[in-house]
Tab-separated table of C-alpha atoms in Angstrom:
chain	number	residue	atom	x	y	z
A	1	UNK	CA	55.502	6.846	12.637
A	2	UNK	CA	52.838	9.472	13.204
A	3	UNK	CA	50.682	10.599	10.213
A	4	UNK	CA	48.068	13.779	9.756
A	5	UNK	CA	45.823	14.745	7.411
A	6	UNK	CA	42.653	16.972	7.697
A	7	UNK	CA	39.013	16.071	6.801
A	8	UNK	CA	35.462	17.459	7.895
A	9	UNK	CA	32.030	17.269	9.140
A	10	UNK	CA	28.627	18.862	9.377
A	11	UNK	CA	26.746	19.926	12.528
A	12	UNK	CA	23.969	21.240	11.466
A	13	UNK	CA	24.561	22.837	7.813
A	14	UNK	CA	28.460	24.396	8.962
A	15	UNK	CA	31.488	22.082	8.379
A	16	UNK	CA	34.414	22.080	11.095
A	17	UNK	CA	38.116	20.987	10.175
A	18	UNK	CA	38.621	18.071	11.605
A	19	UNK	CA	42.367	16.475	11.918
A	20	UNK	CA	42.768	13.145	11.543
A	21	UNK	CA	45.847	11.664	13.715
A	22	UNK	CA	47.332	8.144	12.623
A	23	UNK	CA	49.980	6.143	15.319
A	24	UNK	CA	50.247	2.729	14.360
A	25	UNK	CA	51.974	1.359	17.914
A	26	UNK	CA	52.985	-2.125	16.455
A	27	UNK	CA	51.790	-3.664	19.683
A	28	UNK	CA	48.896	-6.555	19.610
A	29	UNK	CA	45.629	-5.928	20.759
A	30	UNK	CA	44.343	-6.888	23.966
A	31	UNK	CA	41.998	-8.790	21.720
A	32	UNK	CA	44.693	-10.912	20.897
A	33	UNK	CA	43.934	-10.214	16.815
A	34	UNK	CA	46.628	-9.666	14.353
A	35	UNK	CA	45.418	-6.246	13.710
A	36	UNK	CA	42.781	-3.739	16.054
A	37	UNK	CA	42.317	-0.132	15.057
A	38	UNK	CA	40.769	1.870	17.621
A	39	UNK	CA	39.035	5.403	16.545
A	40	UNK	CA	38.549	7.834	19.177
A	41	UNK	CA	37.331	11.338	19.443
A	42	UNK	CA	33.618	11.110	19.944
A	43	UNK	CA	32.829	8.805	16.713
A	44	UNK	CA	29.210	7.563	16.029
A	45	UNK	CA	28.363	4.305	15.298
A	46	UNK	CA	29.211	4.872	11.239
A	47	UNK	CA	32.932	5.730	12.185
A	48	UNK	CA	33.574	3.049	14.040
A	49	UNK	CA	32.182	0.733	11.613
A	50	UNK	CA	34.677	2.359	9.453
A	51	UNK	CA	37.514	-0.084	10.746
A	52	UNK	CA	35.870	-2.543	9.230
A	53	UNK	CA	35.215	-1.246	5.776
A	54	UNK	CA	38.637	-0.126	5.339
A	55	UNK	CA	40.248	-3.849	6.210
A	56	UNK	CA	38.450	-5.078	3.542
A	57	UNK	CA	39.047	-2.328	1.024
A	58	UNK	CA	42.850	-2.667	2.008
A	59	UNK	CA	42.596	-6.282	1.157
A	60	UNK	CA	40.822	-5.590	-2.219
A	61	UNK	CA	43.524	-2.903	-2.874
A	62	UNK	CA	46.361	-4.747	-2.267
A	63	UNK	CA	47.206	-3.031	0.963
A	64	UNK	CA	49.007	-4.723	3.855
A	65	UNK	CA	46.244	-4.205	6.028
A	66	UNK	CA	47.945	-2.247	9.442
A	67	UNK	CA	49.935	-4.906	11.913
A	68	UNK	CA	49.272	-4.590	15.633
A	69	UNK	CA	47.272	-1.969	17.083
A	70	UNK	CA	46.275	1.488	15.808
A	71	UNK	CA	45.031	4.614	16.912
A	72	UNK	CA	43.114	7.112	15.260
A	73	UNK	CA	42.365	10.209	16.609
A	74	UNK	CA	39.680	12.827	15.449
A	75	UNK	CA	40.341	16.501	16.472
A	76	UNK	CA	39.080	18.216	17.833
A	77	UNK	CA	38.419	15.127	20.418
A	78	UNK	CA	35.170	16.854	22.080
A	79	UNK	CA	33.442	17.549	18.836
A	80	UNK	CA	30.918	14.618	17.593
A	81	UNK	CA	32.059	12.683	14.649
A	82	UNK	CA	29.386	11.140	12.426
A	83	UNK	CA	28.914	9.484	9.338
A	84	UNK	CA	31.092	7.514	7.050
A	85	UNK	CA	32.758	10.641	5.096
A	86	UNK	CA	36.235	9.891	7.502
A	87	UNK	CA	36.713	6.087	5.779
A	88	UNK	CA	39.166	7.403	3.453
A	89	UNK	CA	41.096	9.544	5.187
A	90	UNK	CA	41.340	7.168	8.175
A	91	UNK	CA	42.635	4.835	5.145
A	92	UNK	CA	45.328	6.883	3.746
A	93	UNK	CA	46.463	8.172	7.256
A	94	UNK	CA	47.102	4.739	8.074
A	95	UNK	CA	49.027	4.544	4.563
A	96	UNK	CA	50.992	7.104	5.375
A	97	UNK	CA	52.197	5.763	8.940
A	98	UNK	CA	52.980	2.727	7.098
A	99	UNK	CA	55.494	4.727	4.477
A	100	UNK	CA	53.005	3.797	1.467
A	101	UNK	CA	52.030	7.778	0.977
A	102	UNK	CA	54.484	10.466	1.471
A	103	UNK	CA	53.370	11.600	4.953
A	104	UNK	CA	54.650	15.495	4.654
A	105	UNK	CA	52.626	15.226	1.702
A	106	UNK	CA	49.872	13.700	2.740
A	107	UNK	CA	49.689	16.474	5.881
A	108	UNK	CA	48.927	19.150	3.244
A	109	UNK	CA	45.652	17.973	2.002
A	110	UNK	CA	41.951	17.171	3.307
A	111	UNK	CA	40.298	14.489	2.541
A	112	UNK	CA	36.373	13.018	2.137
A	113	UNK	CA	34.889	9.811	1.428
A	114	UNK	CA	33.253	6.733	1.791
A	115	UNK	CA	34.984	2.925	0.969
A	116	UNK	CA	33.271	0.160	-0.858
A	117	UNK	CA	33.946	-2.923	0.527
A	118	UNK	CA	36.218	-3.167	-2.864
A	119	UNK	CA	37.962	0.060	-1.903
A	120	UNK	CA	35.841	1.866	-4.325
A	121	UNK	CA	34.548	5.158	-2.615
A	122	UNK	CA	31.332	6.380	-2.508
A	123	UNK	CA	29.721	9.822	-2.282
A	124	UNK	CA	28.984	12.219	0.799
A	125	UNK	CA	27.014	14.197	2.453
A	126	UNK	CA	28.014	17.731	2.939
A	127	UNK	CA	30.863	17.989	0.269
A	128	UNK	CA	29.728	21.743	-0.862
A	129	UNK	CA	30.107	23.608	2.593
A	130	UNK	CA	33.190	21.770	3.519
A	131	UNK	CA	34.741	22.319	0.304
A	132	UNK	CA	33.745	26.166	0.692
A	133	UNK	CA	35.229	25.786	4.655
A	134	UNK	CA	38.539	24.250	3.384
A	135	UNK	CA	38.710	27.087	0.434
A	136	UNK	CA	39.103	29.455	3.716
A	137	UNK	CA	41.438	27.498	5.749
A	138	UNK	CA	44.977	27.914	5.276
A	139	UNK	CA	47.796	24.757	5.145
A	140	UNK	CA	45.537	22.857	3.216
A	141	UNK	CA	46.650	22.757	-0.730
A	142	UNK	CA	44.143	20.300	-1.830
A	143	UNK	CA	40.779	18.084	-1.595
A	144	UNK	CA	40.489	14.815	-2.464
A	145	UNK	CA	36.608	14.104	-2.582
A	146	UNK	CA	34.780	10.734	-4.243
A	147	UNK	CA	34.314	11.436	-8.182
A	148	UNK	CA	30.154	11.544	-7.247
A	149	UNK	CA	31.413	14.954	-4.861
A	150	UNK	CA	33.744	16.334	-7.281
A	151	UNK	CA	32.215	19.367	-9.290
A	152	UNK	CA	29.972	19.995	-6.104
A	153	UNK	CA	33.062	20.400	-4.208
A	154	UNK	CA	34.755	22.189	-6.942
A	155	UNK	CA	31.782	24.941	-7.503
A	156	UNK	CA	32.439	25.968	-4.040
A	157	UNK	CA	36.274	25.652	-3.768
A	158	UNK	CA	36.142	27.693	-6.935
A	159	UNK	CA	39.931	28.708	-7.742
A	160	UNK	CA	41.486	28.883	-4.625
A	161	UNK	CA	41.671	25.132	-3.696
A	162	UNK	CA	41.891	22.301	-6.256
A	163	UNK	CA	39.401	19.680	-6.113
A	164	UNK	CA	40.404	16.357	-7.174
A	165	UNK	CA	38.225	13.577	-7.683
A	166	UNK	CA	39.123	10.006	-6.818
A	167	UNK	CA	37.548	6.799	-7.351
A	168	UNK	CA	38.782	4.381	-5.382
A	169	UNK	CA	41.937	4.154	-2.473
A	170	UNK	CA	44.197	2.980	-4.487
A	171	UNK	CA	43.344	5.985	-7.051
A	172	UNK	CA	44.129	8.422	-3.826
A	173	UNK	CA	47.274	6.317	-3.182
A	174	UNK	CA	48.323	7.283	-6.821
A	175	UNK	CA	47.424	10.731	-7.185
A	176	UNK	CA	49.573	11.548	-3.772
A	177	UNK	CA	52.672	9.704	-4.850
A	178	UNK	CA	52.669	11.408	-8.319
A	179	UNK	CA	52.279	14.634	-6.719
A	180	UNK	CA	50.437	16.138	-9.784
A	181	UNK	CA	46.807	15.249	-11.430
A	182	UNK	CA	44.070	16.702	-12.914
A	183	UNK	CA	41.723	18.880	-10.945
A	184	UNK	CA	38.016	18.928	-11.070
A	185	UNK	CA	36.759	22.398	-12.942
A	186	UNK	CA	33.210	23.583	-12.475
A	187	UNK	CA	31.286	26.892	-13.183
A	188	UNK	CA	27.910	28.011	-12.614
A	189	UNK	CA	27.507	28.782	-16.308
A	190	UNK	CA	27.623	25.198	-16.900
A	191	UNK	CA	24.332	24.991	-14.964
A	192	UNK	CA	21.738	26.444	-16.909
A	193	UNK	CA	17.996	27.352	-15.508
A	194	UNK	CA	15.194	24.932	-16.468
A	195	UNK	CA	12.768	25.715	-18.876
A	196	UNK	CA	10.547	23.444	-18.150
A	197	UNK	CA	8.815	25.104	-15.388
A	198	UNK	CA	5.223	25.563	-15.494
A	199	UNK	CA	3.632	28.679	-17.414
A	200	UNK	CA	0.994	30.974	-15.789
A	201	UNK	CA	-0.172	30.993	-19.821
A	202	UNK	CA	-1.840	27.784	-19.216
A	203	UNK	CA	-4.071	28.797	-16.175
A	204	UNK	CA	-7.522	30.056	-17.464
A	205	UNK	CA	-9.053	32.915	-15.655
A	206	UNK	CA	-8.702	33.430	-12.023
A	207	UNK	CA	-7.391	36.829	-12.577
A	208	UNK	CA	-7.276	37.997	-8.805
A	209	UNK	CA	-5.528	34.749	-7.955
A	210	UNK	CA	-3.158	35.676	-11.153
A	211	UNK	CA	-2.527	39.480	-9.411
A	212	UNK	CA	-2.020	38.125	-5.795
A	213	UNK	CA	0.973	35.445	-6.570
A	214	UNK	CA	2.668	38.623	-8.351
A	215	UNK	CA	2.322	40.594	-5.405
A	216	UNK	CA	3.620	38.026	-3.605
A	217	UNK	CA	6.397	37.487	-6.046
A	218	UNK	CA	7.393	41.148	-6.196
A	219	UNK	CA	7.549	41.835	-2.276
A	220	UNK	CA	8.016	38.369	-1.091
A	221	UNK	CA	4.747	38.172	0.928
A	222	UNK	CA	2.818	35.267	2.170
A	223	UNK	CA	-0.097	34.083	0.361
A	224	UNK	CA	-3.057	32.067	0.635
A	225	UNK	CA	-5.419	30.794	-1.981
A	226	UNK	CA	-9.200	29.666	-0.653
A	227	UNK	CA	-11.991	27.905	-2.366
A	228	UNK	CA	-13.030	24.605	-3.596
A	229	UNK	CA	-11.364	21.786	-4.625
A	230	UNK	CA	-10.712	21.804	-8.432
A	231	UNK	CA	-10.637	25.313	-8.987
A	232	UNK	CA	-6.394	25.527	-9.446
A	233	UNK	CA	-5.124	26.389	-6.108
A	234	UNK	CA	-2.543	24.343	-6.535
A	235	UNK	CA	-2.087	24.545	-10.266
A	236	UNK	CA	-1.014	28.245	-10.025
A	237	UNK	CA	0.652	27.769	-6.692
A	238	UNK	CA	3.153	25.527	-8.596
A	239	UNK	CA	3.855	28.527	-10.953
A	240	UNK	CA	4.901	30.753	-8.457
A	241	UNK	CA	8.438	29.651	-8.569
A	242	UNK	CA	8.627	30.915	-12.037
A	243	UNK	CA	7.630	34.568	-11.559
A	244	UNK	CA	10.267	34.814	-9.354
A	245	UNK	CA	13.442	36.847	-10.533
A	246	UNK	CA	16.430	34.515	-11.273
A	247	UNK	CA	18.308	32.916	-8.259
A	248	UNK	CA	21.753	35.003	-7.588
A	249	UNK	CA	25.064	33.294	-7.358
A	250	UNK	CA	25.130	33.515	-3.550
A	251	UNK	CA	21.459	32.254	-3.150
A	252	UNK	CA	22.113	29.577	-5.733
A	253	UNK	CA	25.441	28.234	-3.368
A	254	UNK	CA	22.929	28.900	0.129
A	255	UNK	CA	20.210	26.839	-1.171
A	256	UNK	CA	22.791	23.866	-2.578
A	257	UNK	CA	24.388	24.345	0.510
A	258	UNK	CA	21.650	22.969	2.744
A	259	UNK	CA	20.424	19.911	-0.281
A	260	UNK	CA	24.100	18.752	-0.094
A	261	UNK	CA	24.312	18.154	3.969
A	262	UNK	CA	20.966	16.179	3.616
A	263	UNK	CA	22.468	14.265	0.239
A	264	UNK	CA	20.188	15.590	-2.042
A	265	UNK	CA	22.755	17.190	-4.735
A	266	UNK	CA	23.325	14.447	-7.789
A	267	UNK	CA	26.967	14.080	-9.713
A	268	UNK	CA	25.117	15.266	-12.890
A	269	UNK	CA	23.166	18.560	-11.159
A	270	UNK	CA	25.468	19.566	-8.169
A	271	UNK	CA	24.053	23.219	-7.876
A	272	UNK	CA	20.566	24.206	-7.304
A	273	UNK	CA	20.052	26.994	-10.154
A	274	UNK	CA	15.860	27.373	-9.873
A	275	UNK	CA	14.230	28.606	-7.036
A	276	UNK	CA	13.134	25.602	-4.727
A	277	UNK	CA	9.454	24.471	-4.342
A	278	UNK	CA	8.599	22.191	-1.875
A	279	UNK	CA	4.986	20.554	-0.798
A	280	UNK	CA	5.003	18.493	2.071
A	281	UNK	CA	2.418	16.108	2.736
A	282	UNK	CA	0.501	17.311	5.798
A	283	UNK	CA	0.877	14.369	7.788
A	284	UNK	CA	4.604	15.520	8.224
A	285	UNK	CA	5.523	16.133	12.126
A	286	UNK	CA	7.310	19.471	13.412
A	287	UNK	CA	10.930	18.312	13.110
A	288	UNK	CA	10.213	16.888	9.592
A	289	UNK	CA	8.310	20.534	8.557
A	290	UNK	CA	11.021	23.053	10.521
A	291	UNK	CA	14.019	20.391	11.476
A	292	UNK	CA	15.092	18.137	14.356
A	293	UNK	CA	15.946	15.226	15.579
A	294	UNK	CA	18.627	13.871	17.787
A	295	UNK	CA	21.355	15.268	15.494
A	296	UNK	CA	19.245	18.411	13.888
A	297	UNK	CA	18.987	18.356	10.422
A	298	UNK	CA	17.348	21.238	8.162
A	299	UNK	CA	13.478	20.711	7.363
A	300	UNK	CA	11.279	21.301	4.396
A	301	UNK	CA	11.137	25.182	5.097
A	302	UNK	CA	15.202	25.165	4.762
A	303	UNK	CA	14.992	23.211	1.776
A	304	UNK	CA	12.364	25.900	0.282
A	305	UNK	CA	14.793	28.301	1.153
A	306	UNK	CA	14.819	31.586	-1.456
A	307	UNK	CA	12.013	29.518	-2.896
A	308	UNK	CA	8.299	28.592	-2.203
A	309	UNK	CA	6.820	26.685	0.679
A	310	UNK	CA	3.389	25.270	-0.716
A	311	UNK	CA	0.889	24.144	2.103
A	312	UNK	CA	-1.813	22.317	0.590
A	313	UNK	CA	-5.111	21.365	2.632
A	314	UNK	CA	-3.351	23.905	5.336
A	315	UNK	CA	-6.312	23.137	8.696
A	316	UNK	CA	-5.411	19.215	7.737
A	317	UNK	CA	-1.675	19.358	9.443
A	318	UNK	CA	-1.863	19.011	12.713
A	319	UNK	CA	-1.643	22.481	15.357
A	320	UNK	CA	1.546	22.074	16.330
A	321	UNK	CA	3.284	21.733	13.149
A	322	UNK	CA	1.759	24.933	11.858
A	323	UNK	CA	2.803	27.047	15.321
A	324	UNK	CA	6.358	26.243	14.701
A	325	UNK	CA	6.263	28.367	11.030
A	326	UNK	CA	5.302	31.681	13.508
A	327	UNK	CA	9.477	32.755	13.842
A	328	UNK	CA	10.684	31.541	10.358
A	329	UNK	CA	7.682	33.812	8.748
A	330	UNK	CA	8.829	36.518	10.797
A	331	UNK	CA	12.728	36.162	10.552
A	332	UNK	CA	13.601	33.712	7.427
A	333	UNK	CA	15.548	31.237	10.252
A	334	UNK	CA	15.042	28.523	12.490
A	335	UNK	CA	16.409	27.772	15.731
A	336	UNK	CA	16.180	24.393	17.303
A	337	UNK	CA	17.593	23.574	20.244
A	338	UNK	CA	19.080	20.386	21.837
A	339	UNK	CA	20.521	19.305	25.012
A	340	UNK	CA	24.089	19.674	22.855
A	341	UNK	CA	23.438	23.155	21.543
A	342	UNK	CA	21.138	25.145	18.889
A	343	UNK	CA	21.349	24.971	15.593
A	344	UNK	CA	19.903	27.963	13.059
A	345	UNK	CA	18.670	26.676	9.711
A	346	UNK	CA	18.167	29.531	6.827
A	347	UNK	CA	14.340	29.366	6.038
A	348	UNK	CA	13.456	32.653	3.806
A	349	UNK	CA	10.845	32.004	1.685
A	350	UNK	CA	7.448	32.736	0.355
A	351	UNK	CA	4.385	30.932	2.202
A	352	UNK	CA	1.835	29.622	-0.558
A	353	UNK	CA	-0.884	28.067	1.605
A	354	UNK	CA	-4.296	26.427	0.092
A	355	UNK	CA	-7.713	25.158	2.081
A	356	UNK	CA	-11.269	24.295	0.955
A	357	UNK	CA	-13.701	26.790	2.764
A	358	UNK	CA	-15.098	23.832	4.725
A	359	UNK	CA	-14.504	20.447	5.551
A	360	UNK	CA	-16.219	18.866	2.627
A	361	UNK	CA	-15.053	21.291	0.214
A	362	UNK	CA	-18.148	22.490	-1.758
A	363	UNK	CA	-18.124	25.697	0.655
A	364	UNK	CA	-21.644	26.621	-0.684
A	365	UNK	CA	-24.968	25.105	-0.736
A	366	UNK	CA	-26.026	25.221	-4.706
A	367	UNK	CA	-22.651	23.103	-4.686
A	368	UNK	CA	-23.959	20.790	-2.769
A	369	UNK	CA	-22.087	21.481	0.577
A	370	UNK	CA	-23.776	20.321	3.956
A	371	UNK	CA	-21.614	21.436	6.504
A	372	UNK	CA	-22.871	23.447	9.438
A	373	UNK	CA	-21.769	26.680	10.546
A	374	UNK	CA	-20.513	24.966	13.780
A	375	UNK	CA	-18.900	22.203	11.251
A	376	UNK	CA	-17.124	25.551	9.387
A	377	UNK	CA	-15.584	27.184	12.119
A	378	UNK	CA	-14.273	24.064	13.565
A	379	UNK	CA	-12.671	23.212	10.784
A	380	UNK	CA	-10.977	26.745	10.598
A	381	UNK	CA	-10.340	26.970	13.893
A	382	UNK	CA	-6.989	24.550	13.433
A	383	UNK	CA	-6.033	28.045	12.131
A	384	UNK	CA	-5.100	30.233	15.068
A	385	UNK	CA	-5.164	34.378	14.398
A	386	UNK	CA	-1.349	34.216	15.095
A	387	UNK	CA	-0.363	32.190	12.200
A	388	UNK	CA	-3.029	34.082	10.086
A	389	UNK	CA	-1.457	37.699	10.854
A	390	UNK	CA	1.601	36.723	9.242
A	391	UNK	CA	-0.498	35.899	6.057
A	392	UNK	CA	0.134	39.263	4.059
A	393	UNK	CA	-2.851	38.372	0.809
A	394	UNK	CA	-5.460	36.209	1.288
A	395	UNK	CA	-7.689	35.303	-1.797
A	396	UNK	CA	-10.566	33.528	-3.216
A	397	UNK	CA	-10.739	31.177	-6.494
A	398	UNK	CA	-13.514	30.913	-7.659
A	399	UNK	CA	-15.148	28.056	-9.402
A	400	UNK	CA	-14.939	28.997	-13.163
A	401	UNK	CA	-18.569	29.149	-15.174
A	402	UNK	CA	-18.715	26.719	-17.857
A	403	UNK	CA	-18.276	29.395	-20.318
A	404	UNK	CA	-15.230	30.485	-18.800
A	405	UNK	CA	-13.889	27.159	-18.586
A	406	UNK	CA	-14.242	26.182	-22.264
A	407	UNK	CA	-13.657	29.743	-23.946
A	408	UNK	CA	-11.484	31.967	-22.074
A	409	UNK	CA	-8.270	33.032	-23.567
A	410	UNK	CA	-5.020	32.328	-22.012
A	411	UNK	CA	-3.718	34.271	-19.990
A	412	UNK	CA	-0.169	36.607	-19.717
A	413	UNK	CA	2.831	34.036	-19.221
A	414	UNK	CA	5.230	33.849	-16.290
A	415	UNK	CA	7.854	35.464	-18.408
A	416	UNK	CA	5.842	38.202	-19.320
A	417	UNK	CA	5.145	38.617	-15.529
A	418	UNK	CA	8.376	38.061	-14.373
A	419	UNK	CA	9.474	40.681	-15.900
A	420	UNK	CA	7.252	43.205	-13.902
A	421	UNK	CA	8.365	41.342	-11.016
A	422	UNK	CA	12.077	41.664	-11.492
A	423	UNK	CA	11.663	45.465	-11.890
A	424	UNK	CA	9.744	45.607	-8.840
A	425	UNK	CA	12.436	44.098	-7.288
A	426	UNK	CA	15.254	46.190	-8.606
A	427	UNK	CA	13.308	49.292	-7.574
A	428	UNK	CA	13.301	47.820	-3.403
A	429	UNK	CA	17.332	46.671	-4.044
A	430	UNK	CA	17.793	50.287	-4.879
A	431	UNK	CA	15.798	51.628	-2.141
A	432	UNK	CA	17.097	49.497	0.676
A	433	UNK	CA	20.886	48.768	-0.388
A	434	UNK	CA	22.047	51.120	2.162
A	435	UNK	CA	19.859	48.891	5.116
A	436	UNK	CA	20.723	45.469	4.263
A	437	UNK	CA	17.418	44.488	3.345
A	438	UNK	CA	16.756	43.592	-0.396
A	439	UNK	CA	12.254	43.047	-0.365
A	440	UNK	CA	9.309	44.797	1.298
A	441	UNK	CA	8.795	41.954	3.407
A	442	UNK	CA	12.043	42.468	5.252
A	443	UNK	CA	11.178	46.488	6.566
A	444	UNK	CA	11.205	47.056	9.938
A	445	UNK	CA	9.294	49.930	12.026
A	446	UNK	CA	11.184	52.942	11.151
A	447	UNK	CA	11.969	51.924	7.433
A	448	UNK	CA	8.375	51.178	7.406
A	449	UNK	CA	7.508	55.107	8.621
A	450	UNK	CA	10.426	56.239	5.933
A	451	UNK	CA	8.980	54.689	3.263
A	452	UNK	CA	5.225	54.077	3.643
A	453	UNK	CA	4.152	57.372	4.020
A	454	UNK	CA	0.377	57.748	2.976
A	455	UNK	CA	-1.665	61.024	1.836
A	456	UNK	CA	-4.260	62.318	4.374
A	457	UNK	CA	-6.728	60.805	2.460
A	458	UNK	CA	-5.085	57.592	2.852
A	459	UNK	CA	-4.639	57.836	6.807
A	460	UNK	CA	-8.715	58.027	6.956
A	461	UNK	CA	-8.685	54.203	4.361
A	462	UNK	CA	-6.066	53.231	7.202
A	463	UNK	CA	-7.649	54.390	10.271
A	464	UNK	CA	-11.211	52.986	8.595
A	465	UNK	CA	-9.751	49.430	7.244
A	466	UNK	CA	-8.224	48.935	11.266
A	467	UNK	CA	-11.193	49.698	12.999
A	468	UNK	CA	-13.131	47.561	10.493
A	469	UNK	CA	-11.143	44.718	10.327
A	470	UNK	CA	-9.761	44.791	14.014
A	471	UNK	CA	-6.473	44.688	12.308
A	472	UNK	CA	-3.348	43.700	14.838
A	473	UNK	CA	-0.440	45.954	14.723
A	474	UNK	CA	1.630	43.054	12.914
A	475	UNK	CA	-1.461	42.624	10.270
A	476	UNK	CA	-1.524	46.632	9.698
A	477	UNK	CA	1.976	46.740	9.437
A	478	UNK	CA	2.264	43.727	6.607
A	479	UNK	CA	-0.732	45.680	4.833
A	480	UNK	CA	1.415	48.643	4.653
A	481	UNK	CA	4.069	46.560	3.134
A	482	UNK	CA	1.595	45.026	0.745
A	483	UNK	CA	0.123	48.262	-0.536
A	484	UNK	CA	4.551	49.503	-0.657
A	485	UNK	CA	4.845	46.050	-2.907
A	486	UNK	CA	2.159	46.921	-5.310
A	487	UNK	CA	3.117	50.699	-5.536
A	488	UNK	CA	6.393	49.218	-6.919
A	489	UNK	CA	4.506	47.337	-9.485
A	490	UNK	CA	3.021	50.282	-10.879
A	491	UNK	CA	6.552	52.017	-10.553
A	492	UNK	CA	4.979	54.480	-8.259
A	493	UNK	CA	7.230	55.853	-5.318
A	494	UNK	CA	4.349	57.076	-3.326
A	495	UNK	CA	1.445	55.094	-2.077
A	496	UNK	CA	-1.424	55.928	-3.412
A	497	UNK	CA	-4.914	55.554	-2.337
A	498	UNK	CA	-5.857	52.889	-4.763
A	499	UNK	CA	-2.486	50.736	-4.059
A	500	UNK	CA	-3.633	50.982	-0.408
A	501	UNK	CA	-7.869	50.041	-1.406
A	502	UNK	CA	-6.046	46.953	-3.118
A	503	UNK	CA	-4.170	46.045	-0.421
A	504	UNK	CA	-6.645	46.623	2.404
A	505	UNK	CA	-9.120	44.091	-0.049
A	506	UNK	CA	-6.452	41.036	0.495
A	507	UNK	CA	-7.005	41.268	4.303
A	508	UNK	CA	-11.088	41.815	3.636
A	509	UNK	CA	-11.050	37.870	2.284
A	510	UNK	CA	-12.803	35.930	4.654
A	511	UNK	CA	-11.458	32.628	4.684
């Protein structure tokens, strides 16, 4: 008897529906084994190995293994199938084909899950995007997933598709034979925003750096902090996510989807509900940063989607690694091309980078620096002009004096700064609601001319800045976007000369 049911595979971060067809022929295989399972449809090694896991799970669960030769087809046959998530579906298909499970009921469900040798189910990657895909798919009336993936899948499926958690193969069989069960329920409200984020109130002094990060948060601008070791560059950067606006539902689901396909969501926290902060080490490869591999998967910049990517010791990163940041810094996405096709991953993040002024890090003679001018030049030469052009704000983080270190009062808390950032973002949302963008950093040329007009005296300031700083067209437009954000923080619809002067000052900073 032919049995059919549905499962899914994830390619890149996109889920694709897979139909599992099982046909036990009853004929002994050419290998003279009592039973054999042939899996066709471009399975990888992990899928082919499911034959042994399923055989052991059948015996442990007191089910008779299939006799003779059984063909399992994963359709469409020209789509590569990866991973262990087909184990449970193939096992149920075999039981449906042999009459243990009602094949008609089985044909209306989608199934995910890896099987242990004892018949228990284990979590799989990508349950969230798969559940979201099946929630929009006609003909599927239920989704069966391992218990550890249930809440993650239920968040994506919502009220459109019931999600049933199963602990084992036998649990899944009993659920299907009963025809009823208790679906998992989950809502975004269950997962409150973490209150344990680092607070700007802990930062003493550093008014210029605090201001720069507030502007970066308000307009989604990239920022570069320069200063000697121990001045607080990392400490300040870690507090940037805490002043960004709360994530919207769409942002939570987008970010969680990326973590899901990499298997980074836990049973207890199946939703990313606070802004990501990713800080990869400078030894990372370009594939690790932007994504890639033989079967491309998202990298660190996609894990930082809707949050912050912090690159400490920026010149220590390999040059080719830094250069691949150019596209995502401009477009908010990254495209990885391979022989099998192209994969596009979302990567809209705020880059917060930090560097020392010279190889030894001290930067000044009175602080003990002995680096020559040529050594400093070679050190900073690792950063290309096109990359630096894409960073809107450059700010020096200076060494605190003894008095400031011991006696400076605490600054504003992240909660206070965040309210100003939210107000500035709301102005941008209202201004750009007809144009499909939501921050100043996304402004294109036509909208830049429309919303970033300046006075005649402001035009004089701009001409002088372009000439004196030798700004490229890209650097000029990014400076104007920064000025627009500064005006929004000041609750001003017009860009004044003061706003321009502050924006220009962030381009004057030497590195």
